[in-house]
Short mmCIF file of C-alpha atoms in Angstrom, two decimals:
data_model
loop_
_atom_site.label_atom_id
_atom_site.label_comp_id
_atom_site.label_asym_id
_atom_site.label_seq_id
_atom_site.Cartn_x
_atom_site.Cartn_y
_atom_site.Cartn_z
CA UNK A 1 10.94 -11.00 -6.24
CA UNK A 2 8.04 -8.86 -7.48
CA UNK A 3 6.36 -11.96 -8.95
CA UNK A 4 6.76 -13.89 -5.68
CA UNK A 5 5.24 -11.00 -3.72
CA UNK A 6 2.37 -10.79 -6.23
CA UNK A 7 1.71 -14.54 -6.01
CA UNK A 8 1.58 -14.37 -2.20
CA UNK A 9 -0.89 -11.48 -2.52
CA UNK A 10 -3.06 -13.52 -4.90
CA UNK A 11 -2.93 -16.48 -2.54
CA UNK A 12 -4.15 -14.39 0.37
CA UNK A 13 -6.75 -12.70 -1.86
CA UNK A 14 -8.34 -15.90 -3.13
CA UNK A 15 -8.34 -17.61 0.25
CA UNK A 16 -10.03 -14.75 2.10
CA UNK A 17 -12.55 -13.24 -0.33
CA UNK A 18 -15.99 -14.18 -1.47
CA UNK A 19 -16.07 -13.89 -5.27
CA UNK A 20 -19.75 -13.41 -5.99
CA UNK A 21 -19.84 -10.95 -8.88
CA UNK A 22 -18.38 -10.58 -12.34
CA UNK A 23 -17.18 -7.11 -11.33
CA UNK A 24 -14.50 -8.78 -9.21
CA UNK A 25 -12.70 -9.73 -12.41
CA UNK A 26 -12.28 -6.04 -13.31
CA UNK A 27 -10.32 -5.67 -10.09
CA UNK A 28 -8.36 -8.82 -10.89
CA UNK A 29 -7.44 -7.58 -14.37
CA UNK A 30 -6.37 -4.25 -12.88
CA UNK A 31 -3.97 -5.85 -10.38
CA UNK A 32 -2.56 -8.08 -13.13
CA UNK A 33 -1.86 -4.98 -15.24
CA UNK A 34 -0.18 -3.33 -12.26
CA UNK A 35 1.99 -6.42 -11.82
CA UNK A 36 3.02 -6.32 -15.50
CA UNK A 37 3.95 -2.63 -15.38
CA UNK A 38 5.81 -3.08 -12.10
CA UNK A 39 7.86 -5.79 -13.78
CA UNK A 40 8.48 -3.59 -16.82
CA UNK A 41 9.78 -0.86 -14.53
CA UNK A 42 12.92 -2.90 -13.89
CA UNK A 43 13.70 -2.99 -17.63
CA UNK A 44 13.81 0.78 -18.11
CA UNK A 45 17.26 1.97 -19.13
CA UNK A 46 16.72 5.70 -19.47
CA UNK A 47 15.03 8.37 -17.42
CA UNK A 48 12.27 9.03 -19.93
CA UNK A 49 11.08 5.40 -19.98
CA UNK A 50 11.30 5.32 -16.18
CA UNK A 51 9.03 8.37 -15.90
CA UNK A 52 6.70 6.85 -18.51
CA UNK A 53 6.36 3.65 -16.47
CA UNK A 54 5.83 5.63 -13.25
CA UNK A 55 3.00 7.57 -14.89
CA UNK A 56 1.45 4.35 -16.20
CA UNK A 57 1.62 2.93 -12.70
CA UNK A 58 -0.09 6.04 -11.31
CA UNK A 59 -2.90 5.64 -13.84
CA UNK A 60 -3.19 1.96 -12.93
CA UNK A 61 -3.42 2.81 -9.23
CA UNK A 62 -6.21 5.26 -10.06
CA UNK A 63 -7.98 2.42 -11.89
CA UNK A 64 -7.36 0.18 -8.87
CA UNK A 65 -9.03 2.74 -6.63
CA UNK A 66 -12.00 2.84 -8.99
CA UNK A 67 -12.47 -0.90 -9.48
CA UNK A 68 -11.98 -2.02 -5.88
CA UNK A 69 -15.22 -0.36 -4.76
CA UNK A 70 -17.65 -2.32 -6.89
CA UNK A 71 -15.91 -5.69 -6.86
CA UNK A 72 -18.40 -7.04 -4.26
CA UNK A 73 -15.56 -9.15 -2.93
CA UNK A 74 -16.21 -7.87 0.60
CA UNK A 75 -19.98 -7.63 0.12
CA UNK A 76 -22.36 -10.51 0.77
CA UNK A 77 -25.77 -8.83 0.63
CA UNK A 78 -26.04 -8.38 -3.14
CA UNK A 79 -29.72 -7.52 -3.11
CA UNK A 80 -29.50 -4.31 -1.05
CA UNK A 81 -27.99 -1.35 -2.83
CA UNK A 82 -29.31 1.34 -0.48
CA UNK A 83 -27.08 0.91 2.58
CA UNK A 84 -23.76 1.85 0.93
CA UNK A 85 -22.36 -1.57 1.72
CA UNK A 86 -20.58 -1.51 -1.59
CA UNK A 87 -18.33 1.13 -0.08
CA UNK A 88 -16.96 -1.15 2.65
CA UNK A 89 -19.17 0.23 5.42
CA UNK A 90 -18.18 3.83 4.73
CA UNK A 91 -19.92 6.65 2.98
CA UNK A 92 -19.47 7.18 -0.76
CA UNK A 93 -17.98 10.58 0.03
CA UNK A 94 -14.84 8.97 1.47
CA UNK A 95 -14.28 6.96 -1.72
CA UNK A 96 -14.79 10.01 -3.91
CA UNK A 97 -12.53 12.04 -1.63
CA UNK A 98 -9.86 9.35 -2.00
CA UNK A 99 -10.12 9.46 -5.78
CA UNK A 100 -9.97 13.25 -5.90
CA UNK A 101 -7.04 13.51 -3.50
CA UNK A 102 -5.07 10.88 -5.40
CA UNK A 103 -5.87 12.57 -8.72
CA UNK A 104 -4.65 16.00 -7.60
CA UNK A 105 -1.55 14.68 -5.83
CA UNK A 106 -0.64 12.63 -8.90
CA UNK A 107 -1.20 15.64 -11.13
CA UNK A 108 1.02 17.91 -9.03
CA UNK A 109 3.78 15.32 -8.76
CA UNK A 110 3.60 14.56 -12.50
CA UNK A 111 3.97 18.24 -13.36
CA UNK A 112 6.97 18.51 -11.04
CA UNK A 113 8.41 15.33 -12.56
CA UNK A 114 8.13 16.60 -16.13
CA UNK A 115 9.58 19.96 -15.11
CA UNK A 116 12.49 18.05 -13.59
CA UNK A 117 12.89 16.06 -16.81
CA UNK A 118 13.06 19.21 -18.96
CA UNK A 119 15.51 21.01 -16.67
CA UNK A 120 17.65 17.92 -16.18
CA UNK A 121 17.98 17.30 -19.91
CA UNK A 122 18.97 20.91 -20.59
CA UNK A 123 21.72 20.66 -17.95
CA UNK A 124 23.05 17.12 -18.40
CA UNK A 125 22.10 16.48 -22.08
CA UNK A 126 21.46 12.78 -21.54
CA UNK A 127 18.66 10.63 -20.17
CA UNK A 128 20.55 7.31 -20.10
CA UNK A 129 20.68 5.94 -16.57
CA UNK A 130 24.18 4.47 -16.97
CA UNK A 131 25.59 7.83 -18.12
CA UNK A 132 23.83 10.05 -15.61
CA UNK A 133 26.06 9.30 -12.63
CA UNK A 134 29.35 9.90 -14.46
CA UNK A 135 28.02 13.03 -16.20
CA UNK A 136 26.58 14.34 -12.95
CA UNK A 137 29.90 13.74 -11.15
CA UNK A 138 31.80 15.51 -13.91
CA UNK A 139 29.47 18.52 -13.74
CA UNK A 140 29.70 18.70 -9.96
CA UNK A 141 33.51 18.67 -10.06
CA UNK A 142 34.01 21.11 -12.94
CA UNK A 143 31.02 23.48 -12.76
CA UNK A 144 30.72 27.01 -11.52
CA UNK A 145 28.37 28.20 -8.81
CA UNK A 146 25.52 29.02 -11.21
CA UNK A 147 25.60 25.57 -12.79
CA UNK A 148 25.81 23.95 -9.36
CA UNK A 149 22.79 25.94 -8.24
CA UNK A 150 20.85 24.83 -11.34
CA UNK A 151 21.80 21.20 -10.68
CA UNK A 152 20.77 21.53 -7.04
CA UNK A 153 17.37 23.01 -7.95
CA UNK A 154 16.84 20.25 -10.51
CA UNK A 155 17.74 17.56 -7.99
CA UNK A 156 15.46 19.24 -5.43
CA UNK A 157 12.56 18.96 -7.92
CA UNK A 158 13.17 15.22 -8.24
CA UNK A 159 13.32 14.74 -4.47
CA UNK A 160 10.16 16.86 -4.10
CA UNK A 161 8.36 14.67 -6.62
CA UNK A 162 9.42 11.48 -4.81
CA UNK A 163 8.29 12.95 -1.48
CA UNK A 164 4.88 13.98 -2.88
CA UNK A 165 4.26 10.66 -4.65
CA UNK A 166 5.41 8.61 -1.70
CA UNK A 167 3.71 10.70 0.95
CA UNK A 168 6.93 11.15 2.92
CA UNK A 169 6.66 13.07 6.19
CA UNK A 170 6.46 16.72 5.10
CA UNK A 171 3.84 15.77 2.48
CA UNK A 172 2.07 13.05 4.48
CA UNK A 173 -1.03 15.19 5.01
CA UNK A 174 -2.93 13.66 2.06
CA UNK A 175 -2.30 10.01 2.99
CA UNK A 176 -4.82 9.57 5.87
CA UNK A 177 -7.67 10.86 3.70
CA UNK A 178 -6.41 8.66 0.88
CA UNK A 179 -6.37 5.53 3.05
CA UNK A 180 -9.81 6.25 4.51
CA UNK A 181 -11.74 5.31 1.38
CA UNK A 182 -9.82 2.19 0.33
CA UNK A 183 -10.95 -1.33 1.09
CA UNK A 184 -8.53 -3.59 2.90
CA UNK A 185 -7.80 -5.72 -0.16
CA UNK A 186 -6.79 -2.73 -2.30
CA UNK A 187 -4.84 -1.19 0.59
CA UNK A 188 -2.98 -4.48 1.07
CA UNK A 189 -2.06 -4.55 -2.62
CA UNK A 190 -1.08 -0.87 -2.59
CA UNK A 191 1.30 -1.26 0.34
CA UNK A 192 2.49 -4.85 -0.03
CA UNK A 193 3.00 -5.16 -3.80
CA UNK A 194 3.08 -1.62 -5.25
CA UNK A 195 5.14 0.20 -2.62
CA UNK A 196 7.44 -2.76 -2.05
CA UNK A 197 8.21 -2.96 -5.77
CA UNK A 198 8.95 0.76 -6.00
CA UNK A 199 11.14 0.57 -2.92
CA UNK A 200 12.98 -2.43 -4.39
CA UNK A 201 13.51 -0.56 -7.65
CA UNK A 202 14.90 2.51 -5.90
CA UNK A 203 17.30 0.34 -3.91
#
């Protein structure tokens, strides 16, 4: 399903863009790497490899945000570099603000994610995805109040990380500034391929 969605994105990309620079291929290589890591996400069988793939995907999205600006795919006047038309008719400040906001939000969510991983392993003593549900159920049924509180705080850290990374409603405040500096092609990939694949994985 992820490959079909990616192929439909490539079809719409190549039919609507003007490929006039070699820098476009940097963007193309970046989205191919994102597609590979999104596919590898479905093969993770423990929590550590899942977090590793999520962090690789975050780095790849940061690279996507960097390479989409200078692809010249949406830019036809290649002789004028003074009018900021490389930045999709916006100021360079919005692109830099997008990069900085995404960097800091990814950093905060990664720190929360690794804190969750450490606390979860000390409580459950396994990272295998097929053992987590049965071990978690056993601990919920047989634990005391202190252990239940520790499990609840650990689970809250995971939910907090998902909410920060996904920009869910309490933490949506960084998303409008993030979307402001992205071109339409990168935004289409980010929502249509990247978010759909993560949503499909979580389901």
